[in-house]
Amino acid sequence: MSAPAAWPYPFWIAHRGAGRLAPENTLAAFALGRAYGYRMFECDARLSADGEVFLLHDDRLERTTDGRGEAVEQAWAALARLDAGAWHDPRHAGERLPMLAQVLAFCREHDCMLNVEIKPAPGDEVRTGRRVARVLALERFATPPLLSSFSPAAIAAASAVAPALPRGLLLETFRAGWRDDAGALGCVAVIAECAAWTPETAAQAAAAGLRRLAYTVNDDAEAERLRALGLDGLITDQVDHFRP
Ligand code: G3P
Ligand code: MG
Protein backbone atom coordinates (compact mmCIF):
# COMPACT_ATOMS: atom_id res chain seq x y z
CA MET A 1 0.00 0.00 0.00
CA SER A 2 1.43 3.36 -1.01
CA ALA A 3 0.83 6.45 1.12
CA PRO A 4 -1.77 8.76 -0.39
CA ALA A 5 -0.44 12.05 -1.70
CA ALA A 6 -1.11 15.26 0.22
CA TRP A 7 -4.68 16.32 -0.35
CA PRO A 8 -5.26 20.06 -0.69
CA TYR A 9 -8.97 19.96 -1.46
CA PRO A 10 -11.96 20.61 0.80
CA PHE A 11 -14.33 17.84 1.86
CA TRP A 12 -17.39 19.40 0.24
CA ILE A 13 -17.43 20.12 -3.49
CA ALA A 14 -20.34 21.82 -5.25
CA HIS A 15 -21.61 19.81 -8.23
CA ARG A 16 -21.81 21.72 -11.53
CA GLY A 17 -21.26 24.99 -9.67
CA ALA A 18 -24.26 25.11 -7.33
CA GLY A 19 -26.03 21.85 -8.01
CA ARG A 20 -29.62 22.53 -8.91
CA LEU A 21 -30.07 25.96 -7.36
CA ALA A 22 -28.82 27.84 -10.41
CA PRO A 23 -28.35 26.88 -14.06
CA GLU A 24 -25.69 24.18 -13.89
CA ASN A 25 -22.20 24.83 -15.24
CA THR A 26 -22.76 28.58 -15.64
CA LEU A 27 -20.95 31.46 -13.96
CA ALA A 28 -24.19 32.18 -12.09
CA ALA A 29 -23.93 28.73 -10.54
CA PHE A 30 -20.33 29.24 -9.43
CA ALA A 31 -21.23 32.61 -7.92
CA LEU A 32 -24.14 31.06 -6.03
CA GLY A 33 -22.06 28.13 -4.81
CA ARG A 34 -19.46 30.57 -3.58
CA ALA A 35 -22.17 32.60 -1.81
CA TYR A 36 -23.04 29.45 0.12
CA GLY A 37 -19.43 29.17 1.22
CA TYR A 38 -18.15 26.61 -1.27
CA ARG A 39 -14.52 26.91 -2.31
CA MET A 40 -14.38 23.99 -4.74
CA PHE A 41 -16.58 23.24 -7.71
CA GLU A 42 -17.03 20.29 -10.01
CA CYS A 43 -17.77 21.18 -13.62
CA ASP A 44 -18.17 19.40 -16.96
CA ALA A 45 -15.82 20.49 -19.76
CA ARG A 46 -16.33 19.60 -23.42
CA LEU A 47 -15.44 20.81 -26.92
CA SER A 48 -17.12 22.82 -29.63
CA ALA A 49 -16.65 21.77 -33.25
CA ASP A 50 -13.74 24.21 -33.54
CA GLY A 51 -12.05 22.91 -30.41
CA GLU A 52 -12.95 25.55 -27.82
CA VAL A 53 -13.36 24.22 -24.27
CA PHE A 54 -16.59 25.19 -22.55
CA LEU A 55 -18.91 23.87 -19.84
CA LEU A 56 -21.93 21.71 -20.60
CA HIS A 57 -23.01 18.43 -19.07
CA ASP A 58 -25.03 16.81 -21.84
CA ASP A 59 -23.84 15.89 -25.33
CA ARG A 60 -26.94 17.67 -26.64
CA LEU A 61 -28.05 21.22 -26.12
CA GLU A 62 -31.79 20.91 -25.51
CA ARG A 63 -32.00 20.29 -21.75
CA THR A 64 -29.95 23.25 -20.53
CA THR A 65 -29.93 25.75 -23.41
CA ASP A 66 -32.25 27.13 -26.07
CA GLY A 67 -30.13 25.42 -28.75
CA ARG A 68 -30.72 22.14 -30.51
CA GLY A 69 -28.56 19.21 -31.53
CA GLU A 70 -25.16 17.88 -30.61
CA ALA A 71 -22.95 20.52 -29.02
CA VAL A 72 -19.82 19.11 -30.66
CA GLU A 73 -21.25 19.81 -34.11
CA GLN A 74 -21.47 23.56 -33.52
CA ALA A 75 -18.79 26.21 -33.62
CA TRP A 76 -18.10 28.18 -30.45
CA ALA A 77 -19.39 31.40 -32.05
CA ALA A 78 -22.85 29.81 -32.29
CA LEU A 79 -22.71 28.14 -28.88
CA ALA A 80 -21.69 31.41 -27.24
CA ARG A 81 -24.97 33.02 -28.33
CA LEU A 82 -27.19 30.42 -26.68
CA ASP A 83 -29.24 31.12 -23.57
CA ALA A 84 -28.09 28.70 -20.85
CA GLY A 85 -30.17 30.14 -18.01
CA ALA A 86 -33.82 30.63 -19.00
CA TRP A 87 -34.55 26.87 -18.87
CA HIS A 88 -33.84 27.01 -15.14
CA ASP A 89 -35.62 30.22 -14.21
CA PRO A 90 -36.59 33.38 -16.11
CA ARG A 91 -34.40 35.45 -13.82
CA HIS A 92 -31.40 33.60 -15.26
CA ALA A 93 -32.35 34.40 -18.86
CA GLY A 94 -29.33 35.61 -20.79
CA GLU A 95 -26.85 33.46 -18.87
CA ARG A 96 -24.29 32.09 -21.33
CA LEU A 97 -22.34 28.88 -21.65
CA PRO A 98 -18.97 29.74 -20.09
CA MET A 99 -15.63 28.85 -21.57
CA LEU A 100 -13.39 26.93 -19.18
CA ALA A 101 -11.01 29.91 -19.27
CA GLN A 102 -13.75 32.14 -17.82
CA VAL A 103 -14.34 29.71 -14.98
CA LEU A 104 -10.62 29.60 -14.29
CA ALA A 105 -10.62 33.40 -14.11
CA PHE A 106 -13.55 33.28 -11.64
CA CYS A 107 -11.68 30.78 -9.47
CA ARG A 108 -8.47 32.81 -9.62
CA GLU A 109 -10.32 35.98 -8.63
CA HIS A 110 -12.17 34.33 -5.76
CA ASP A 111 -9.51 31.89 -4.59
CA CYS A 112 -11.56 28.80 -5.41
CA MET A 113 -10.57 25.31 -6.58
CA LEU A 114 -11.90 23.20 -9.40
CA ASN A 115 -12.60 19.61 -10.26
CA VAL A 116 -12.70 19.62 -14.05
CA GLU A 117 -14.53 16.60 -15.40
CA ILE A 118 -13.52 15.92 -18.99
CA LYS A 119 -16.81 15.16 -20.76
CA PRO A 120 -15.97 14.00 -24.27
CA ALA A 121 -18.58 13.57 -26.97
CA PRO A 122 -18.58 9.89 -28.00
CA GLY A 123 -15.48 9.20 -30.09
CA ASP A 124 -13.88 12.53 -29.17
CA GLU A 125 -12.07 11.35 -26.03
CA VAL A 126 -8.47 12.04 -27.04
CA ARG A 127 -9.09 15.45 -28.61
CA THR A 128 -11.15 16.53 -25.59
CA GLY A 129 -8.60 15.35 -23.05
CA ARG A 130 -5.79 17.14 -24.87
CA ARG A 131 -7.67 20.41 -25.31
CA VAL A 132 -8.90 20.58 -21.73
CA ALA A 133 -5.37 19.95 -20.50
CA ARG A 134 -3.97 22.64 -22.83
CA VAL A 135 -6.33 25.25 -21.40
CA LEU A 136 -5.38 24.26 -17.85
CA ALA A 137 -1.67 24.18 -18.70
CA LEU A 138 -1.84 27.89 -19.58
CA GLU A 139 -2.74 28.77 -15.98
CA ARG A 140 -0.71 29.08 -12.83
CA PHE A 141 -2.57 27.66 -9.84
CA ALA A 142 -2.17 28.07 -6.11
CA THR A 143 -3.90 24.67 -5.92
CA PRO A 144 -4.04 22.69 -9.18
CA PRO A 145 -7.43 21.58 -10.47
CA LEU A 146 -8.33 17.95 -10.04
CA LEU A 147 -8.92 16.47 -13.50
CA SER A 148 -11.38 13.62 -13.78
CA SER A 149 -13.24 11.57 -16.34
CA PHE A 150 -15.14 8.34 -16.82
CA SER A 151 -13.01 7.91 -19.94
CA PRO A 152 -9.53 6.45 -19.37
CA ALA A 153 -8.60 7.54 -22.91
CA ALA A 154 -9.47 11.16 -22.10
CA ILE A 155 -7.47 11.05 -18.86
CA ALA A 156 -4.48 9.53 -20.66
CA ALA A 157 -4.60 12.23 -23.35
CA ALA A 158 -4.82 14.99 -20.73
CA SER A 159 -1.99 13.46 -18.75
CA ALA A 160 0.30 13.46 -21.80
CA VAL A 161 -0.25 17.23 -22.19
CA ALA A 162 -0.26 18.23 -18.51
CA PRO A 163 1.36 15.41 -16.52
CA ALA A 164 1.63 17.43 -13.31
CA LEU A 165 -2.12 17.86 -12.90
CA PRO A 166 -3.68 15.48 -10.37
CA ARG A 167 -6.11 12.99 -11.86
CA GLY A 168 -9.16 11.13 -10.61
CA LEU A 169 -10.89 8.18 -12.26
CA LEU A 170 -14.69 8.47 -12.26
CA LEU A 171 -16.61 5.24 -11.72
CA GLU A 172 -20.32 4.50 -11.80
CA THR A 173 -19.48 1.10 -10.32
CA PHE A 174 -16.26 -0.57 -9.27
CA ARG A 175 -16.07 -2.27 -12.64
CA ALA A 176 -13.51 -4.85 -13.65
CA GLY A 177 -10.12 -3.29 -14.19
CA TRP A 178 -10.69 -0.09 -12.22
CA ARG A 179 -7.56 -0.50 -10.12
CA ASP A 180 -5.41 -1.24 -13.18
CA ASP A 181 -6.83 1.82 -14.95
CA ALA A 182 -6.29 4.10 -11.98
CA GLY A 183 -2.73 2.85 -11.62
CA ALA A 184 -1.85 3.06 -15.31
CA LEU A 185 -3.25 6.59 -15.50
CA GLY A 186 -1.35 7.74 -12.43
CA CYS A 187 -4.58 8.71 -10.69
CA VAL A 188 -4.45 10.06 -7.15
CA ALA A 189 -8.18 9.51 -6.57
CA VAL A 190 -11.22 7.49 -7.50
CA ILE A 191 -14.51 9.36 -7.61
CA ALA A 192 -17.33 6.84 -7.46
CA GLU A 193 -21.11 7.05 -7.50
CA CYS A 194 -22.09 7.16 -3.84
CA ALA A 195 -23.92 3.81 -3.77
CA ALA A 196 -20.80 2.07 -5.04
CA TRP A 197 -18.92 2.88 -1.83
CA THR A 198 -19.03 0.03 0.67
CA PRO A 199 -16.60 -0.95 3.42
CA GLU A 200 -15.00 -3.32 0.91
CA THR A 201 -14.56 -0.85 -1.95
CA ALA A 202 -13.41 1.86 0.45
CA ALA A 203 -10.74 -0.51 1.81
CA GLN A 204 -9.68 -1.55 -1.69
CA ALA A 205 -9.23 2.05 -2.82
CA ALA A 206 -7.32 2.92 0.34
CA ALA A 207 -5.08 -0.12 -0.15
CA ALA A 208 -4.34 1.13 -3.66
CA GLY A 209 -3.17 4.45 -2.18
CA LEU A 210 -6.06 6.37 -3.71
CA ARG A 211 -8.04 9.25 -2.29
CA ARG A 212 -11.75 8.46 -2.25
CA LEU A 213 -14.54 10.77 -3.34
CA ALA A 214 -18.24 10.27 -3.98
CA TYR A 215 -20.83 11.86 -6.24
CA THR A 216 -23.63 13.01 -5.96
CA VAL A 217 -24.35 13.08 -2.21
CA ASN A 218 -27.61 14.82 -1.46
CA ASP A 219 -28.93 13.53 1.87
CA ASP A 220 -27.75 13.46 5.44
CA ALA A 221 -27.84 9.70 5.96
CA GLU A 222 -25.72 9.06 2.88
CA ALA A 223 -23.30 11.82 3.80
CA GLU A 224 -22.85 10.33 7.27
CA ARG A 225 -22.41 6.81 5.88
CA LEU A 226 -19.69 7.99 3.51
CA ARG A 227 -18.00 10.09 6.15
CA ALA A 228 -17.90 7.02 8.42
CA LEU A 229 -16.22 5.06 5.61
CA GLY A 230 -13.45 7.64 5.72
CA LEU A 231 -13.99 9.25 2.33
CA ASP A 232 -11.93 12.32 1.44
CA GLY A 233 -14.55 14.34 -0.40
CA LEU A 234 -18.22 14.52 -1.30
CA ILE A 235 -19.69 16.19 -4.38
CA THR A 236 -23.17 17.59 -3.76
CA ASP A 237 -26.05 19.42 -5.40
CA GLN A 238 -27.36 20.52 -2.00
CA VAL A 239 -25.21 23.59 -1.46
CA ASP A 240 -27.95 25.21 0.62
CA HIS A 241 -28.05 22.20 2.96
CA PHE A 242 -24.47 21.00 3.36
CA ARG A 243 -22.29 23.82 4.60
CA PRO A 244 -18.61 23.37 3.79
O1 G3P B 1 -17.87 14.33 -11.50
C1 G3P B 1 -18.88 13.75 -10.72
C2 G3P B 1 -20.18 13.74 -11.48
O2 G3P B 1 -20.39 15.00 -12.03
C3 G3P B 1 -20.21 12.69 -12.55
O3 G3P B 1 -21.47 12.55 -13.13
O4 G3P B 1 -23.08 12.90 -14.93
O5 G3P B 1 -23.03 14.48 -13.00
O6 G3P B 1 -21.21 14.51 -14.71
P1 G3P B 1 -22.23 13.66 -13.97
MG1 MG C 1 -19.84 15.95 -13.87
mmCIF file of C-alpha atoms and ligand atoms in Angstrom:
data_model
loop_
_atom_site.group_PDB
_atom_site.id
_atom_site.type_symbol
_atom_site.label_atom_id
_atom_site.label_comp_id
_atom_site.label_asym_id
_atom_site.label_seq_id
_atom_site.Cartn_x
_atom_site.Cartn_y
_atom_site.Cartn_z
ATOM 1 C CA MET A 1 0.000 0.000 0.000
ATOM 2 C CA SER A 2 1.434 3.362 -1.015
ATOM 3 C CA ALA A 3 0.831 6.446 1.124
ATOM 4 C CA PRO A 4 -1.767 8.759 -0.394
ATOM 5 C CA ALA A 5 -0.436 12.054 -1.703
ATOM 6 C CA ALA A 6 -1.113 15.259 0.224
ATOM 7 C CA TRP A 7 -4.678 16.321 -0.347
ATOM 8 C CA PRO A 8 -5.264 20.058 -0.690
ATOM 9 C CA TYR A 9 -8.970 19.964 -1.462
ATOM 10 C CA PRO A 10 -11.965 20.611 0.798
ATOM 11 C CA PHE A 11 -14.328 17.835 1.863
ATOM 12 C CA TRP A 12 -17.390 19.404 0.237
ATOM 13 C CA ILE A 13 -17.433 20.120 -3.489
ATOM 14 C CA ALA A 14 -20.340 21.818 -5.255
ATOM 15 C CA HIS A 15 -21.607 19.814 -8.233
ATOM 16 C CA ARG A 16 -21.805 21.720 -11.529
ATOM 17 C CA GLY A 17 -21.261 24.991 -9.666
ATOM 18 C CA ALA A 18 -24.261 25.107 -7.334
ATOM 19 C CA GLY A 19 -26.026 21.845 -8.005
ATOM 20 C CA ARG A 20 -29.620 22.525 -8.913
ATOM 21 C CA LEU A 21 -30.066 25.960 -7.356
ATOM 22 C CA ALA A 22 -28.816 27.842 -10.408
ATOM 23 C CA PRO A 23 -28.351 26.876 -14.057
ATOM 24 C CA GLU A 24 -25.693 24.181 -13.887
ATOM 25 C CA ASN A 25 -22.200 24.827 -15.237
ATOM 26 C CA THR A 26 -22.759 28.582 -15.641
ATOM 27 C CA LEU A 27 -20.952 31.458 -13.963
ATOM 28 C CA ALA A 28 -24.189 32.182 -12.095
ATOM 29 C CA ALA A 29 -23.931 28.727 -10.538
ATOM 30 C CA PHE A 30 -20.332 29.244 -9.431
ATOM 31 C CA ALA A 31 -21.226 32.612 -7.925
ATOM 32 C CA LEU A 32 -24.138 31.062 -6.027
ATOM 33 C CA GLY A 33 -22.059 28.128 -4.807
ATOM 34 C CA ARG A 34 -19.461 30.569 -3.576
ATOM 35 C CA ALA A 35 -22.168 32.601 -1.814
ATOM 36 C CA TYR A 36 -23.037 29.445 0.123
ATOM 37 C CA GLY A 37 -19.429 29.168 1.217
ATOM 38 C CA TYR A 38 -18.149 26.606 -1.275
ATOM 39 C CA ARG A 39 -14.518 26.911 -2.311
ATOM 40 C CA MET A 40 -14.376 23.985 -4.743
ATOM 41 C CA PHE A 41 -16.576 23.244 -7.711
ATOM 42 C CA GLU A 42 -17.030 20.287 -10.005
ATOM 43 C CA CYS A 43 -17.775 21.179 -13.622
ATOM 44 C CA ASP A 44 -18.167 19.403 -16.964
ATOM 45 C CA ALA A 45 -15.817 20.489 -19.765
ATOM 46 C CA ARG A 46 -16.333 19.598 -23.417
ATOM 47 C CA LEU A 47 -15.439 20.814 -26.920
ATOM 48 C CA SER A 48 -17.117 22.818 -29.630
ATOM 49 C CA ALA A 49 -16.647 21.772 -33.250
ATOM 50 C CA ASP A 50 -13.740 24.207 -33.541
ATOM 51 C CA GLY A 51 -12.052 22.908 -30.405
ATOM 52 C CA GLU A 52 -12.947 25.546 -27.823
ATOM 53 C CA VAL A 53 -13.357 24.218 -24.270
ATOM 54 C CA PHE A 54 -16.593 25.188 -22.551
ATOM 55 C CA LEU A 55 -18.905 23.874 -19.845
ATOM 56 C CA LEU A 56 -21.930 21.711 -20.597
ATOM 57 C CA HIS A 57 -23.006 18.426 -19.070
ATOM 58 C CA ASP A 58 -25.029 16.814 -21.843
ATOM 59 C CA ASP A 59 -23.841 15.890 -25.327
ATOM 60 C CA ARG A 60 -26.940 17.666 -26.636
ATOM 61 C CA LEU A 61 -28.046 21.225 -26.115
ATOM 62 C CA GLU A 62 -31.785 20.915 -25.507
ATOM 63 C CA ARG A 63 -31.995 20.292 -21.749
ATOM 64 C CA THR A 64 -29.947 23.249 -20.530
ATOM 65 C CA THR A 65 -29.931 25.750 -23.413
ATOM 66 C CA ASP A 66 -32.251 27.128 -26.070
ATOM 67 C CA GLY A 67 -30.134 25.420 -28.749
ATOM 68 C CA ARG A 68 -30.723 22.136 -30.508
ATOM 69 C CA GLY A 69 -28.562 19.213 -31.527
ATOM 70 C CA GLU A 70 -25.159 17.878 -30.607
ATOM 71 C CA ALA A 71 -22.949 20.524 -29.023
ATOM 72 C CA VAL A 72 -19.815 19.108 -30.659
ATOM 73 C CA GLU A 73 -21.252 19.811 -34.115
ATOM 74 C CA GLN A 74 -21.470 23.558 -33.522
ATOM 75 C CA ALA A 75 -18.789 26.214 -33.619
ATOM 76 C CA TRP A 76 -18.100 28.183 -30.452
ATOM 77 C CA ALA A 77 -19.393 31.397 -32.050
ATOM 78 C CA ALA A 78 -22.850 29.810 -32.292
ATOM 79 C CA LEU A 79 -22.713 28.136 -28.879
ATOM 80 C CA ALA A 80 -21.687 31.412 -27.238
ATOM 81 C CA ARG A 81 -24.965 33.021 -28.332
ATOM 82 C CA LEU A 82 -27.194 30.421 -26.675
ATOM 83 C CA ASP A 83 -29.238 31.123 -23.572
ATOM 84 C CA ALA A 84 -28.094 28.702 -20.851
ATOM 85 C CA GLY A 85 -30.169 30.140 -18.011
ATOM 86 C CA ALA A 86 -33.821 30.626 -18.996
ATOM 87 C CA TRP A 87 -34.554 26.866 -18.865
ATOM 88 C CA HIS A 88 -33.838 27.012 -15.140
ATOM 89 C CA ASP A 89 -35.618 30.224 -14.213
ATOM 90 C CA PRO A 90 -36.592 33.381 -16.112
ATOM 91 C CA ARG A 91 -34.398 35.446 -13.822
ATOM 92 C CA HIS A 92 -31.404 33.599 -15.260
ATOM 93 C CA ALA A 93 -32.354 34.399 -18.857
ATOM 94 C CA GLY A 94 -29.325 35.611 -20.795
ATOM 95 C CA GLU A 95 -26.852 33.463 -18.867
ATOM 96 C CA ARG A 96 -24.288 32.093 -21.333
ATOM 97 C CA LEU A 97 -22.336 28.881 -21.652
ATOM 98 C CA PRO A 98 -18.972 29.736 -20.092
ATOM 99 C CA MET A 99 -15.628 28.853 -21.570
ATOM 100 C CA LEU A 100 -13.393 26.930 -19.182
ATOM 101 C CA ALA A 101 -11.012 29.906 -19.273
ATOM 102 C CA GLN A 102 -13.753 32.142 -17.820
ATOM 103 C CA VAL A 103 -14.341 29.711 -14.978
ATOM 104 C CA LEU A 104 -10.619 29.599 -14.287
ATOM 105 C CA ALA A 105 -10.622 33.399 -14.109
ATOM 106 C CA PHE A 106 -13.546 33.280 -11.644
ATOM 107 C CA CYS A 107 -11.681 30.785 -9.468
ATOM 108 C CA ARG A 108 -8.471 32.811 -9.619
ATOM 109 C CA GLU A 109 -10.322 35.984 -8.627
ATOM 110 C CA HIS A 110 -12.175 34.328 -5.762
ATOM 111 C CA ASP A 111 -9.506 31.888 -4.587
ATOM 112 C CA CYS A 112 -11.564 28.802 -5.411
ATOM 113 C CA MET A 113 -10.567 25.312 -6.577
ATOM 114 C CA LEU A 114 -11.904 23.205 -9.404
ATOM 115 C CA ASN A 115 -12.598 19.606 -10.263
ATOM 116 C CA VAL A 116 -12.698 19.619 -14.053
ATOM 117 C CA GLU A 117 -14.528 16.596 -15.396
ATOM 118 C CA ILE A 118 -13.523 15.916 -18.991
ATOM 119 C CA LYS A 119 -16.808 15.162 -20.763
ATOM 120 C CA PRO A 120 -15.968 14.003 -24.274
ATOM 121 C CA ALA A 121 -18.582 13.568 -26.969
ATOM 122 C CA PRO A 122 -18.581 9.886 -27.995
ATOM 123 C CA GLY A 123 -15.484 9.201 -30.088
ATOM 124 C CA ASP A 124 -13.884 12.534 -29.172
ATOM 125 C CA GLU A 125 -12.068 11.347 -26.031
ATOM 126 C CA VAL A 126 -8.466 12.036 -27.037
ATOM 127 C CA ARG A 127 -9.090 15.453 -28.610
ATOM 128 C CA THR A 128 -11.155 16.526 -25.587
ATOM 129 C CA GLY A 129 -8.601 15.347 -23.051
ATOM 130 C CA ARG A 130 -5.792 17.137 -24.872
ATOM 131 C CA ARG A 131 -7.667 20.407 -25.312
ATOM 132 C CA VAL A 132 -8.902 20.582 -21.732
ATOM 133 C CA ALA A 133 -5.371 19.955 -20.498
ATOM 134 C CA ARG A 134 -3.969 22.637 -22.830
ATOM 135 C CA VAL A 135 -6.330 25.250 -21.396
ATOM 136 C CA LEU A 136 -5.375 24.257 -17.849
ATOM 137 C CA ALA A 137 -1.670 24.183 -18.696
ATOM 138 C CA LEU A 138 -1.840 27.894 -19.580
ATOM 139 C CA GLU A 139 -2.745 28.774 -15.983
ATOM 140 C CA ARG A 140 -0.714 29.077 -12.826
ATOM 141 C CA PHE A 141 -2.572 27.659 -9.839
ATOM 142 C CA ALA A 142 -2.172 28.067 -6.115
ATOM 143 C CA THR A 143 -3.898 24.668 -5.923
ATOM 144 C CA PRO A 144 -4.042 22.689 -9.179
ATOM 145 C CA PRO A 145 -7.430 21.583 -10.468
ATOM 146 C CA LEU A 146 -8.330 17.949 -10.045
ATOM 147 C CA LEU A 147 -8.918 16.466 -13.498
ATOM 148 C CA SER A 148 -11.385 13.618 -13.776
ATOM 149 C CA SER A 149 -13.237 11.567 -16.337
ATOM 150 C CA PHE A 150 -15.141 8.337 -16.815
ATOM 151 C CA SER A 151 -13.010 7.913 -19.941
ATOM 152 C CA PRO A 152 -9.534 6.449 -19.373
ATOM 153 C CA ALA A 153 -8.603 7.539 -22.914
ATOM 154 C CA ALA A 154 -9.470 11.158 -22.100
ATOM 155 C CA ILE A 155 -7.472 11.053 -18.861
ATOM 156 C CA ALA A 156 -4.482 9.534 -20.663
ATOM 157 C CA ALA A 157 -4.603 12.232 -23.349
ATOM 158 C CA ALA A 158 -4.820 14.993 -20.727
ATOM 159 C CA SER A 159 -1.994 13.457 -18.750
ATOM 160 C CA ALA A 160 0.295 13.463 -21.796
ATOM 161 C CA VAL A 161 -0.250 17.228 -22.188
ATOM 162 C CA ALA A 162 -0.256 18.233 -18.508
ATOM 163 C CA PRO A 163 1.355 15.410 -16.522
ATOM 164 C CA ALA A 164 1.625 17.425 -13.311
ATOM 165 C CA LEU A 165 -2.124 17.860 -12.899
ATOM 166 C CA PRO A 166 -3.684 15.479 -10.372
ATOM 167 C CA ARG A 167 -6.112 12.989 -11.859
ATOM 168 C CA GLY A 168 -9.156 11.128 -10.611
ATOM 169 C CA LEU A 169 -10.891 8.177 -12.263
ATOM 170 C CA LEU A 170 -14.687 8.465 -12.263
ATOM 171 C CA LEU A 171 -16.610 5.240 -11.715
ATOM 172 C CA GLU A 172 -20.324 4.499 -11.796
ATOM 173 C CA THR A 173 -19.476 1.097 -10.317
ATOM 174 C CA PHE A 174 -16.263 -0.565 -9.266
ATOM 175 C CA ARG A 175 -16.071 -2.265 -12.643
ATOM 176 C CA ALA A 176 -13.512 -4.854 -13.645
ATOM 177 C CA GLY A 177 -10.119 -3.294 -14.189
ATOM 178 C CA TRP A 178 -10.692 -0.089 -12.215
ATOM 179 C CA ARG A 179 -7.556 -0.496 -10.122
ATOM 180 C CA ASP A 180 -5.406 -1.236 -13.178
ATOM 181 C CA ASP A 181 -6.831 1.818 -14.955
ATOM 182 C CA ALA A 182 -6.289 4.104 -11.975
ATOM 183 C CA GLY A 183 -2.728 2.847 -11.619
ATOM 184 C CA ALA A 184 -1.855 3.055 -15.314
ATOM 185 C CA LEU A 185 -3.255 6.594 -15.504
ATOM 186 C CA GLY A 186 -1.351 7.740 -12.430
ATOM 187 C CA CYS A 187 -4.579 8.714 -10.685
ATOM 188 C CA VAL A 188 -4.453 10.064 -7.151
ATOM 189 C CA ALA A 189 -8.181 9.508 -6.570
ATOM 190 C CA VAL A 190 -11.217 7.491 -7.505
ATOM 191 C CA ILE A 191 -14.512 9.361 -7.613
ATOM 192 C CA ALA A 192 -17.333 6.841 -7.457
ATOM 193 C CA GLU A 193 -21.111 7.050 -7.501
ATOM 194 C CA CYS A 194 -22.090 7.164 -3.842
ATOM 195 C CA ALA A 195 -23.924 3.813 -3.767
ATOM 196 C CA ALA A 196 -20.795 2.074 -5.044
ATOM 197 C CA TRP A 197 -18.920 2.881 -1.830
ATOM 198 C CA THR A 198 -19.026 0.034 0.668
ATOM 199 C CA PRO A 199 -16.602 -0.952 3.425
ATOM 200 C CA GLU A 200 -15.001 -3.322 0.912
ATOM 201 C CA THR A 201 -14.555 -0.848 -1.950
ATOM 202 C CA ALA A 202 -13.411 1.858 0.450
ATOM 203 C CA ALA A 203 -10.742 -0.514 1.809
ATOM 204 C CA GLN A 204 -9.676 -1.549 -1.693
ATOM 205 C CA ALA A 205 -9.235 2.046 -2.816
ATOM 206 C CA ALA A 206 -7.317 2.919 0.343
ATOM 207 C CA ALA A 207 -5.085 -0.116 -0.151
ATOM 208 C CA ALA A 208 -4.339 1.130 -3.663
ATOM 209 C CA GLY A 209 -3.168 4.448 -2.182
ATOM 210 C CA LEU A 210 -6.057 6.369 -3.710
ATOM 211 C CA ARG A 211 -8.038 9.248 -2.290
ATOM 212 C CA ARG A 212 -11.750 8.455 -2.247
ATOM 213 C CA LEU A 213 -14.539 10.770 -3.336
ATOM 214 C CA ALA A 214 -18.242 10.266 -3.978
ATOM 215 C CA TYR A 215 -20.825 11.862 -6.238
ATOM 216 C CA THR A 216 -23.628 13.009 -5.959
ATOM 217 C CA VAL A 217 -24.350 13.085 -2.214
ATOM 218 C CA ASN A 218 -27.613 14.818 -1.457
ATOM 219 C CA ASP A 219 -28.934 13.533 1.868
ATOM 220 C CA ASP A 220 -27.751 13.458 5.437
ATOM 221 C CA ALA A 221 -27.842 9.704 5.956
ATOM 222 C CA GLU A 222 -25.724 9.061 2.879
ATOM 223 C CA ALA A 223 -23.295 11.823 3.800
ATOM 224 C CA GLU A 224 -22.845 10.330 7.271
ATOM 225 C CA ARG A 225 -22.407 6.809 5.884
ATOM 226 C CA LEU A 226 -19.687 7.992 3.509
ATOM 227 C CA ARG A 227 -17.996 10.087 6.154
ATOM 228 C CA ALA A 228 -17.900 7.018 8.416
ATOM 229 C CA LEU A 229 -16.224 5.061 5.608
ATOM 230 C CA GLY A 230 -13.445 7.637 5.720
ATOM 231 C CA LEU A 231 -13.989 9.255 2.335
ATOM 232 C CA ASP A 232 -11.928 12.315 1.437
ATOM 233 C CA GLY A 233 -14.549 14.335 -0.397
ATOM 234 C CA LEU A 234 -18.223 14.522 -1.305
ATOM 235 C CA ILE A 235 -19.691 16.193 -4.379
ATOM 236 C CA THR A 236 -23.171 17.587 -3.765
ATOM 237 C CA ASP A 237 -26.049 19.416 -5.398
ATOM 238 C CA GLN A 238 -27.360 20.524 -2.002
ATOM 239 C CA VAL A 239 -25.212 23.593 -1.464
ATOM 240 C CA ASP A 240 -27.949 25.210 0.624
ATOM 241 C CA HIS A 241 -28.046 22.199 2.959
ATOM 242 C CA PHE A 242 -24.465 20.998 3.363
ATOM 243 C CA ARG A 243 -22.289 23.820 4.604
ATOM 244 C CA PRO A 244 -18.607 23.366 3.790
HETATM 245 O O1 G3P B 1 -17.870 14.326 -11.497
HETATM 246 C C1 G3P B 1 -18.878 13.753 -10.725
HETATM 247 C C2 G3P B 1 -20.184 13.743 -11.475
HETATM 248 O O2 G3P B 1 -20.392 14.998 -12.034
HETATM 249 C C3 G3P B 1 -20.210 12.694 -12.547
HETATM 250 O O3 G3P B 1 -21.468 12.553 -13.135
HETATM 251 O O4 G3P B 1 -23.081 12.903 -14.929
HETATM 252 O O5 G3P B 1 -23.030 14.480 -13.000
HETATM 253 O O6 G3P B 1 -21.206 14.507 -14.712
HETATM 254 P P1 G3P B 1 -22.226 13.657 -13.974
HETATM 255 MG MG MG B 2 -19.837 15.951 -13.873
#
